[in-house]
Amino acid sequence: PTDCHIGPPAASAVASRNYRSAPAWQSVLALLGTGLRRNGFRKAQSDDGSVYHCVDAIVPEQGPNYILAKRLQHWRAIVTRDRGNVVSSNIAPATRTLSVVHNLSFKMAYGGMKHFRPLEVFDQETSSAVMAGLLVWDLKCTNSAANPNTELGNPLCLFTETSFHGGAWRCGHKYSTVGTSAVLMYILTEVLVTAYLFLYNMLQFFGWGYVAYIALSLCKAANFDLGALASQSPWGAVALPLRFFQDLAFMEVVHSLLRMTSSHWMTVLIQVLSRVLLVEGIVMTPEAQANPFIYGLLFAWGITEIVRYSFYGLKLLGREIPLLTWLRYSLFLVLYPLGVASELGCVRSVVYNLPYWSNDQVASSAFVKTLGVANAKLAVTVLYYFVYVPFFPMLFGHMLAQRKKILGGGRKGKNKSV
């Protein structure tokens, strides 16, 4: 699409709308001197009064020989069609060909163009398939612009009708000015953000590994005797690392808000907040710190997070270990029910031993006076269970669907012999 063409009026209107609605950071980049400029269509009027919208997508960095070759190609196509021949000359989008991606500057520019919607860089197979389809259309359809019997408002409209420009005409910013900003966005999102997310995942991986190690050491010291474990609270040993690494997970909400990750921030906030509230509830309630269900939390959360953060960390590097992928989408079958049961057990202990029950205002409230303290504690616990428990089958079903999608739905049927 790196040429000057006649574009449809609709593309001009959309480009103006996209410029007005562009995110603020694009305006900041323009002020910083990156050369980012508005994609303004230039209007040209023909002798018969028709108005044509010309879009300039020429990239000077490609050199004069490139644009001269395009001019010769287009002139030749127009002349050949004028002589009564079918001419298929469609505009192809920016494509990740080997010759392009071997150039580091172009590779980075192409990698950052997705941040300037609706620009899109296509894989070679996709572009080839679409262009082949357009070629068939031009050869077979008598109404196509390629057919010399089809009347065109201007000979240059030959390249307009079925243009596959990849968003170059409708982008709010001029195509030739996007390159530097696209490179900066590539460095920021694909290099710096990726490095940061990798370090974050590794920190959480080692942190939760430490939490799981402490829990395992306590179990080993008690010879894995359930009676001894029930009488020995792990809270004193794990409280500090557990609070730190669980509270650190609030950064994942920030990651979502900044679009560093694809998850919706509200979903992440609910997941993180449910755990943080439970951990802080145990901190506030010394009686709950001796609850044996804490061991279930440590193992369920610890193993889950070790696998999850190592999986995402390697994924950021473009690596995938089949065993780790299987663990990521299989361990929940055991760990999720264990975690839910342990959380519910801890919630009951926290609710029943909250210091607020001895508060004069709480004790004199209509709710506590009507039910009594014991029944009020039971009511709060049951209410929490009613809010919490219904999400279990929904989330478990979602994870089962994800497991089927990633790992497959079982053994494939055998091919039948004929």
Short mmCIF file of C-alpha atoms in Angstrom, two decimals:
data_model
loop_
_atom_site.label_atom_id
_atom_site.label_comp_id
_atom_site.label_asym_id
_atom_site.label_seq_id
_atom_site.Cartn_x
_atom_site.Cartn_y
_atom_site.Cartn_z
CA PRO A 1 0.00 0.00 0.00
CA THR A 2 3.05 2.30 0.09
CA ASP A 3 2.02 4.53 -2.80
CA CYS A 4 -0.34 7.39 -3.59
CA HIS A 5 -3.81 6.24 -4.59
CA ILE A 6 -7.36 7.42 -5.01
CA GLY A 7 -9.26 6.28 -1.96
CA PRO A 8 -13.02 6.13 -1.35
CA PRO A 9 -14.64 9.06 0.51
CA ALA A 10 -15.62 6.64 3.31
CA ALA A 11 -11.93 5.90 3.99
CA SER A 12 -11.22 9.63 4.28
CA ALA A 13 -14.08 10.06 6.75
CA VAL A 14 -12.97 7.08 8.86
CA ALA A 15 -9.35 8.31 8.89
CA SER A 16 -10.51 11.67 10.25
CA ARG A 17 -12.62 9.96 12.90
CA ASN A 18 -9.75 7.68 13.91
CA TYR A 19 -7.44 10.68 14.25
CA ARG A 20 -9.87 12.48 16.55
CA SER A 21 -10.35 9.39 18.71
CA ALA A 22 -6.67 8.41 18.82
CA PRO A 23 -5.30 7.67 22.32
CA ALA A 24 -3.48 10.48 24.12
CA TRP A 25 -0.11 8.73 23.99
CA GLN A 26 -0.09 9.11 20.19
CA SER A 27 -0.43 12.88 20.59
CA VAL A 28 2.44 12.78 23.10
CA LEU A 29 4.63 10.93 20.59
CA ALA A 30 3.81 13.55 17.96
CA LEU A 31 4.83 16.35 20.36
CA LEU A 32 8.10 14.54 21.11
CA GLY A 33 9.15 14.94 17.49
CA THR A 34 8.60 11.44 16.14
CA GLY A 35 7.13 12.90 12.96
CA LEU A 36 3.67 11.47 13.54
CA ARG A 37 1.20 13.43 11.39
CA ARG A 38 -2.47 13.33 10.49
CA ASN A 39 -3.58 11.18 7.57
CA GLY A 40 -5.24 13.90 5.54
CA PHE A 41 -6.71 12.97 2.16
CA ARG A 42 -6.06 15.57 -0.53
CA LYS A 43 -9.05 16.34 -2.70
CA ALA A 44 -8.62 16.63 -6.47
CA GLN A 45 -11.32 17.75 -8.88
CA SER A 46 -11.54 16.42 -12.43
CA ASP A 47 -12.69 18.33 -15.51
CA ASP A 48 -16.23 16.96 -15.16
CA GLY A 49 -16.48 18.23 -11.57
CA SER A 50 -15.97 14.88 -9.84
CA VAL A 51 -14.03 15.04 -6.60
CA TYR A 52 -11.47 12.35 -5.78
CA HIS A 53 -9.82 11.72 -2.43
CA CYS A 54 -6.10 11.05 -2.76
CA VAL A 55 -4.29 9.23 0.05
CA ASP A 56 -0.50 9.54 0.27
CA ALA A 57 1.00 6.36 1.74
CA ILE A 58 4.41 6.71 0.09
CA VAL A 59 7.27 5.73 2.41
CA PRO A 60 10.37 7.76 1.42
CA GLU A 61 12.66 5.31 3.23
CA GLN A 62 11.95 2.73 0.52
CA GLY A 63 13.88 4.91 -1.93
CA PRO A 64 13.17 6.53 -5.30
CA ASN A 65 13.68 3.35 -7.30
CA TYR A 66 10.80 1.66 -5.48
CA ILE A 67 8.25 4.41 -6.13
CA LEU A 68 9.45 4.76 -9.75
CA ALA A 69 8.88 1.04 -10.26
CA LYS A 70 5.36 1.38 -8.82
CA ARG A 71 4.65 4.33 -11.14
CA LEU A 72 5.77 2.32 -14.19
CA GLN A 73 3.68 -0.65 -13.07
CA HIS A 74 0.54 1.45 -12.63
CA TRP A 75 1.00 3.37 -15.86
CA ARG A 76 1.47 0.12 -17.72
CA ALA A 77 -1.67 -1.36 -16.13
CA ILE A 78 -3.77 1.71 -17.06
CA VAL A 79 -2.50 1.73 -20.67
CA THR A 80 -3.04 -2.02 -21.08
CA ARG A 81 -6.61 -1.81 -19.75
CA ASP A 82 -7.34 1.13 -22.03
CA ARG A 83 -6.42 -1.11 -24.97
CA GLY A 84 -9.23 -3.49 -24.04
CA ASN A 85 -7.38 -6.04 -21.92
CA VAL A 86 -8.40 -7.41 -18.53
CA VAL A 87 -5.90 -6.07 -16.00
CA SER A 88 -5.72 -7.28 -12.42
CA SER A 89 -3.58 -4.92 -10.35
CA ASN A 90 -4.72 -5.00 -6.73
CA ILE A 91 -3.08 -3.30 -3.75
CA ALA A 92 -1.60 -5.76 -1.26
CA PRO A 93 -1.14 -5.02 2.47
CA ALA A 94 2.07 -4.81 4.45
CA THR A 95 3.29 -8.40 4.68
CA ARG A 96 5.86 -10.16 6.86
CA THR A 97 7.97 -11.56 4.03
CA LEU A 98 11.42 -12.98 4.79
CA SER A 99 13.16 -10.09 3.03
CA VAL A 100 11.26 -7.60 5.20
CA VAL A 101 11.58 -9.21 8.64
CA HIS A 102 15.33 -9.77 8.12
CA ASN A 103 15.65 -6.01 8.24
CA LEU A 104 15.58 -5.14 11.96
CA SER A 105 14.11 -1.65 11.43
CA PHE A 106 11.23 -2.94 9.34
CA LYS A 107 10.69 -5.86 11.70
CA MET A 108 10.31 -3.52 14.67
CA ALA A 109 8.10 -1.11 12.71
CA TYR A 110 5.83 -3.93 11.59
CA GLY A 111 5.72 -5.27 15.15
CA GLY A 112 4.55 -1.91 16.51
CA MET A 113 2.00 -1.03 13.83
CA LYS A 114 -0.78 -2.95 15.61
CA HIS A 115 -0.91 -0.09 18.13
CA PHE A 116 -2.08 2.28 15.38
CA ARG A 117 -5.49 0.87 14.60
CA PRO A 118 -6.70 -0.24 12.14
CA LEU A 119 -3.21 -0.92 10.75
CA GLU A 120 -2.46 -4.60 10.46
CA VAL A 121 0.53 -6.49 9.07
CA PHE A 122 -0.34 -9.85 7.57
CA ASP A 123 1.52 -13.13 7.31
CA GLN A 124 2.67 -14.08 3.84
CA GLU A 125 0.22 -16.98 3.58
CA THR A 126 -2.76 -14.75 4.36
CA SER A 127 -1.78 -12.07 1.88
CA SER A 128 -1.13 -14.65 -0.83
CA ALA A 129 -4.50 -16.31 -0.30
CA VAL A 130 -6.44 -13.03 -0.41
CA MET A 131 -4.57 -11.72 -3.45
CA ALA A 132 -5.16 -15.01 -5.25
CA GLY A 133 -8.87 -14.68 -4.52
CA LEU A 134 -8.92 -11.13 -5.87
CA LEU A 135 -7.12 -12.30 -9.01
CA VAL A 136 -9.79 -14.95 -9.62
CA TRP A 137 -12.49 -12.33 -9.03
CA ASP A 138 -10.92 -9.96 -11.55
CA LEU A 139 -10.62 -12.68 -14.19
CA LYS A 140 -14.08 -14.20 -13.74
CA CYS A 141 -16.35 -11.29 -12.79
CA THR A 142 -17.49 -9.10 -15.68
CA ASN A 143 -18.33 -6.28 -13.26
CA SER A 144 -14.86 -6.05 -11.73
CA ALA A 145 -12.71 -2.95 -12.20
CA ALA A 146 -10.20 -5.14 -14.03
CA ASN A 147 -12.66 -5.62 -16.92
CA PRO A 148 -12.20 -2.88 -19.55
CA ASN A 149 -15.98 -2.77 -20.11
CA THR A 150 -16.50 -1.57 -16.54
CA GLU A 151 -16.72 2.21 -16.51
CA LEU A 152 -14.38 3.92 -14.05
CA GLY A 153 -14.64 7.54 -12.93
CA ASN A 154 -10.89 7.89 -13.37
CA PRO A 155 -8.30 5.42 -14.71
CA LEU A 156 -6.60 5.44 -11.29
CA CYS A 157 -9.79 3.97 -9.78
CA LEU A 158 -8.56 0.64 -11.14
CA PHE A 159 -6.49 0.33 -7.95
CA THR A 160 -9.27 1.49 -5.61
CA GLU A 161 -12.16 -0.93 -6.03
CA THR A 162 -10.64 -4.03 -4.40
CA SER A 163 -7.74 -2.54 -2.47
CA PHE A 164 -6.46 -4.72 0.37
CA HIS A 165 -4.47 -1.96 2.06
CA GLY A 166 -4.35 -3.35 5.60
CA GLY A 167 -5.77 -0.20 7.19
CA ALA A 168 -3.22 2.20 5.66
CA TRP A 169 -5.98 4.38 4.18
CA ARG A 170 -8.17 4.44 7.29
CA CYS A 171 -5.49 5.00 9.91
CA GLY A 172 -5.72 8.33 11.68
CA HIS A 173 -2.03 9.04 11.05
CA LYS A 174 -0.19 9.24 7.75
CA TYR A 175 1.30 5.87 6.90
CA SER A 176 4.78 7.21 6.15
CA THR A 177 4.97 8.93 9.57
CA VAL A 178 3.99 5.92 11.67
CA GLY A 179 7.31 4.09 11.32
CA THR A 180 9.37 5.77 14.07
CA SER A 181 6.50 5.70 16.56
CA ALA A 182 5.78 2.06 15.69
CA VAL A 183 9.42 1.17 16.40
CA LEU A 184 9.23 2.93 19.79
CA MET A 185 6.02 1.09 20.64
CA TYR A 186 7.63 -2.20 19.63
CA ILE A 187 10.60 -1.56 21.91
CA LEU A 188 8.28 -0.55 24.76
CA THR A 189 5.69 -3.35 24.46
CA GLU A 190 7.66 -6.23 22.97
CA VAL A 191 11.02 -5.66 24.67
CA LEU A 192 10.69 -3.64 27.87
CA VAL A 193 7.21 -4.83 28.88
CA THR A 194 8.07 -8.42 28.01
CA ALA A 195 11.26 -8.24 30.07
CA TYR A 196 9.35 -6.70 33.01
CA LEU A 197 6.56 -9.31 32.86
CA PHE A 198 9.14 -12.09 32.68
CA LEU A 199 10.92 -10.79 35.78
CA TYR A 200 7.58 -10.37 37.58
CA ASN A 201 6.56 -13.95 36.78
CA MET A 202 9.93 -15.28 37.88
CA LEU A 203 9.73 -13.34 41.16
CA GLN A 204 6.30 -14.81 41.84
CA PHE A 205 7.51 -18.26 40.78
CA PHE A 206 10.37 -18.25 43.29
CA GLY A 207 8.18 -16.58 45.93
CA TRP A 208 5.44 -19.18 45.79
CA GLY A 209 8.09 -21.87 45.51
CA TYR A 210 9.45 -20.60 48.84
CA VAL A 211 5.97 -20.65 50.39
CA ALA A 212 5.41 -24.24 49.21
CA TYR A 213 8.89 -25.21 50.46
CA ILE A 214 8.10 -23.90 53.95
CA ALA A 215 4.82 -25.83 54.02
CA LEU A 216 6.56 -29.01 52.85
CA SER A 217 9.33 -28.57 55.44
CA LEU A 218 6.76 -28.26 58.24
CA CYS A 219 5.00 -31.41 57.04
CA LYS A 220 8.28 -33.27 56.85
CA ALA A 221 9.25 -32.11 60.35
CA ALA A 222 5.95 -33.55 61.62
CA ASN A 223 6.55 -36.80 59.68
CA PHE A 224 3.38 -35.99 57.72
CA ASP A 225 1.34 -36.91 60.78
CA LEU A 226 -2.10 -35.30 60.46
CA GLY A 227 -2.57 -35.10 64.22
CA ALA A 228 0.75 -33.33 64.71
CA LEU A 229 0.04 -30.96 61.82
CA ALA A 230 -3.38 -30.11 63.21
CA SER A 231 -1.80 -29.05 66.49
CA GLN A 232 1.02 -27.10 64.84
CA SER A 233 0.16 -23.81 63.12
CA PRO A 234 2.20 -23.00 60.01
CA TRP A 235 1.19 -19.33 60.12
CA GLY A 236 4.19 -18.02 62.00
CA ALA A 237 6.55 -19.43 59.37
CA VAL A 238 4.62 -18.51 56.22
CA ALA A 239 2.76 -15.31 57.15
CA LEU A 240 5.36 -12.85 55.85
CA PRO A 241 6.13 -14.42 52.42
CA LEU A 242 2.48 -15.40 51.89
CA ARG A 243 1.21 -11.86 52.53
CA PHE A 244 3.93 -10.28 50.42
CA PHE A 245 3.55 -12.42 47.32
CA GLN A 246 -0.25 -12.51 47.50
CA ASP A 247 -0.46 -8.73 47.90
CA LEU A 248 2.04 -8.39 45.06
CA ALA A 249 -0.57 -10.00 42.81
CA PHE A 250 -2.42 -6.65 42.81
CA MET A 251 0.17 -5.68 40.18
CA GLU A 252 -1.67 -8.03 37.82
CA VAL A 253 -4.69 -5.69 38.00
CA VAL A 254 -2.37 -2.84 37.00
CA HIS A 255 -1.01 -4.97 34.15
CA SER A 256 -4.55 -5.50 32.87
CA LEU A 257 -5.46 -1.81 33.17
CA LEU A 258 -2.34 -0.86 31.19
CA ARG A 259 -3.15 -3.60 28.64
CA MET A 260 0.14 -5.30 29.30
CA THR A 261 -1.86 -8.52 29.55
CA SER A 262 -5.06 -9.61 27.80
CA SER A 263 -7.14 -10.43 30.90
CA HIS A 264 -9.94 -8.07 31.91
CA TRP A 265 -8.95 -6.04 34.96
CA MET A 266 -12.24 -6.65 36.79
CA THR A 267 -11.88 -10.43 36.51
CA VAL A 268 -8.31 -10.23 37.80
CA LEU A 269 -9.34 -7.87 40.63
CA ILE A 270 -12.06 -10.26 41.85
CA GLN A 271 -9.67 -13.22 41.81
CA VAL A 272 -6.89 -11.37 43.62
CA LEU A 273 -9.17 -9.60 46.09
CA SER A 274 -10.86 -12.83 47.20
CA ARG A 275 -7.49 -14.24 48.25
CA VAL A 276 -6.12 -11.03 49.76
CA LEU A 277 -9.23 -10.54 51.92
CA LEU A 278 -8.89 -14.08 53.24
CA VAL A 279 -5.19 -13.68 54.02
CA GLU A 280 -5.75 -10.33 55.73
CA GLY A 281 -8.67 -11.83 57.63
CA ILE A 282 -6.37 -14.52 59.01
CA VAL A 283 -3.83 -11.83 59.94
CA MET A 284 -6.52 -9.96 61.91
CA THR A 285 -7.75 -13.11 63.65
CA PRO A 286 -5.10 -14.88 65.77
CA GLU A 287 -7.52 -17.72 66.56
CA ALA A 288 -7.83 -18.50 62.83
CA GLN A 289 -4.07 -18.78 62.42
CA ALA A 290 -4.09 -22.21 64.08
CA ASN A 291 -6.60 -23.57 61.55
CA PRO A 292 -5.26 -26.78 59.89
CA PHE A 293 -7.03 -25.77 56.65
CA ILE A 294 -4.15 -23.31 56.15
CA TYR A 295 -2.03 -26.26 55.06
CA GLY A 296 -4.53 -26.91 52.27
CA LEU A 297 -4.28 -23.27 51.19
CA LEU A 298 -0.50 -23.38 51.11
CA PHE A 299 -0.32 -26.49 48.96
CA ALA A 300 -3.23 -25.63 46.65
CA TRP A 301 -2.15 -22.03 46.09
CA GLY A 302 1.58 -22.76 46.14
CA ILE A 303 1.59 -25.56 43.54
CA THR A 304 -0.93 -23.73 41.36
CA GLU A 305 1.12 -20.54 41.29
CA ILE A 306 4.45 -22.31 40.77
CA VAL A 307 3.06 -23.95 37.63
CA ARG A 308 1.15 -20.85 36.46
CA TYR A 309 3.97 -18.34 36.77
CA SER A 310 6.58 -20.67 35.26
CA PHE A 311 4.18 -21.39 32.37
CA TYR A 312 3.61 -17.69 31.65
CA GLY A 313 7.29 -16.85 32.11
CA LEU A 314 8.39 -19.39 29.52
CA LYS A 315 5.54 -18.35 27.23
CA LEU A 316 6.90 -14.79 27.22
CA LEU A 317 10.17 -16.22 25.91
CA GLY A 318 8.34 -18.14 23.21
CA ARG A 319 9.07 -21.47 24.88
CA GLU A 320 6.61 -24.21 25.73
CA ILE A 321 7.28 -27.40 27.68
CA PRO A 322 4.58 -30.01 26.98
CA LEU A 323 4.68 -31.39 30.52
CA LEU A 324 4.30 -27.92 32.01
CA THR A 325 1.38 -27.19 29.68
CA TRP A 326 -0.28 -30.43 30.77
CA LEU A 327 0.24 -29.55 34.44
CA ARG A 328 -1.12 -26.03 33.85
CA TYR A 329 -4.39 -27.40 32.50
CA SER A 330 -4.69 -30.58 34.58
CA LEU A 331 -3.64 -29.93 38.19
CA PHE A 332 -6.72 -27.80 38.78
CA LEU A 333 -8.80 -31.00 38.71
CA VAL A 334 -7.39 -31.72 42.18
CA LEU A 335 -6.00 -28.40 43.41
CA TYR A 336 -9.06 -26.27 42.71
CA PRO A 337 -11.46 -28.35 44.84
CA LEU A 338 -8.75 -28.59 47.53
CA GLY A 339 -8.25 -24.83 47.46
CA VAL A 340 -11.97 -24.07 47.63
CA ALA A 341 -12.52 -26.47 50.53
CA SER A 342 -9.53 -25.01 52.39
CA GLU A 343 -10.66 -21.43 51.75
CA LEU A 344 -14.15 -22.18 53.05
CA GLY A 345 -12.68 -23.82 56.15
CA CYS A 346 -10.50 -20.78 56.79
CA VAL A 347 -13.37 -18.36 56.13
CA ARG A 348 -15.49 -20.00 58.81
CA SER A 349 -12.63 -19.76 61.30
CA VAL A 350 -12.06 -16.08 60.43
CA VAL A 351 -15.73 -15.09 60.61
CA TYR A 352 -16.34 -16.84 63.92
CA ASN A 353 -13.29 -15.25 65.55
CA LEU A 354 -13.35 -11.74 64.14
CA PRO A 355 -12.66 -9.16 66.88
CA TYR A 356 -15.56 -7.05 65.63
CA TRP A 357 -18.09 -9.30 67.36
CA SER A 358 -17.03 -7.87 70.72
CA ASN A 359 -17.43 -4.32 69.49
CA ASP A 360 -20.25 -2.50 71.30
CA GLN A 361 -21.75 -1.07 68.12
CA VAL A 362 -21.81 -4.48 66.42
CA ALA A 363 -23.16 -6.22 69.51
CA SER A 364 -25.94 -3.63 69.86
CA SER A 365 -26.91 -3.71 66.19
CA ALA A 366 -30.38 -4.91 65.23
CA PHE A 367 -28.88 -7.77 63.23
CA VAL A 368 -26.97 -9.24 66.17
CA LYS A 369 -29.75 -8.52 68.69
CA THR A 370 -32.32 -10.28 66.54
CA LEU A 371 -30.29 -13.41 65.77
CA GLY A 372 -27.90 -13.53 68.69
CA VAL A 373 -24.12 -13.58 68.31
CA ALA A 374 -23.84 -17.30 67.52
CA ASN A 375 -26.59 -17.21 64.87
CA ALA A 376 -25.23 -13.94 63.45
CA LYS A 377 -21.83 -15.58 62.92
CA LEU A 378 -23.53 -18.54 61.25
CA ALA A 379 -25.61 -16.23 59.04
CA VAL A 380 -22.56 -14.28 57.86
CA THR A 381 -20.69 -17.50 57.13
CA VAL A 382 -23.63 -18.99 55.19
CA LEU A 383 -24.11 -15.74 53.28
CA TYR A 384 -20.45 -15.78 52.24
CA TYR A 385 -20.78 -19.41 51.18
CA PHE A 386 -23.83 -18.61 49.08
CA VAL A 387 -21.88 -15.87 47.30
CA TYR A 388 -18.73 -17.94 46.94
CA VAL A 389 -19.89 -21.48 46.20
CA PRO A 390 -22.04 -20.82 43.06
CA PHE A 391 -18.96 -19.54 41.24
CA PHE A 392 -17.18 -22.87 41.75
CA PRO A 393 -19.03 -24.92 39.08
CA MET A 394 -18.95 -21.98 36.66
CA LEU A 395 -15.20 -21.43 36.97
CA PHE A 396 -14.48 -25.15 37.09
CA GLY A 397 -16.50 -25.64 33.90
CA HIS A 398 -14.59 -22.79 32.24
CA MET A 399 -11.29 -24.41 33.14
CA LEU A 400 -12.51 -27.77 31.81
CA ALA A 401 -13.37 -26.06 28.52
CA GLN A 402 -9.92 -24.46 28.45
CA ARG A 403 -8.32 -27.84 29.13
CA LYS A 404 -10.24 -29.42 26.27
CA LYS A 405 -9.28 -26.56 23.97
CA ILE A 406 -5.56 -26.67 24.80
CA LEU A 407 -4.97 -30.37 25.41
CA GLY A 408 -7.65 -31.79 23.12
CA GLY A 409 -10.86 -33.65 23.73
CA GLY A 410 -9.61 -37.17 23.88
CA ARG A 411 -8.40 -39.79 21.42
CA LYS A 412 -8.99 -39.05 17.79
CA GLY A 413 -10.97 -41.49 15.80
CA LYS A 414 -9.10 -43.91 13.62
CA ASN A 415 -9.09 -43.44 9.86
CA LYS A 416 -11.42 -45.85 8.12
CA SER A 417 -9.92 -47.91 5.33
CA VAL A 418 -11.77 -47.98 2.03
#
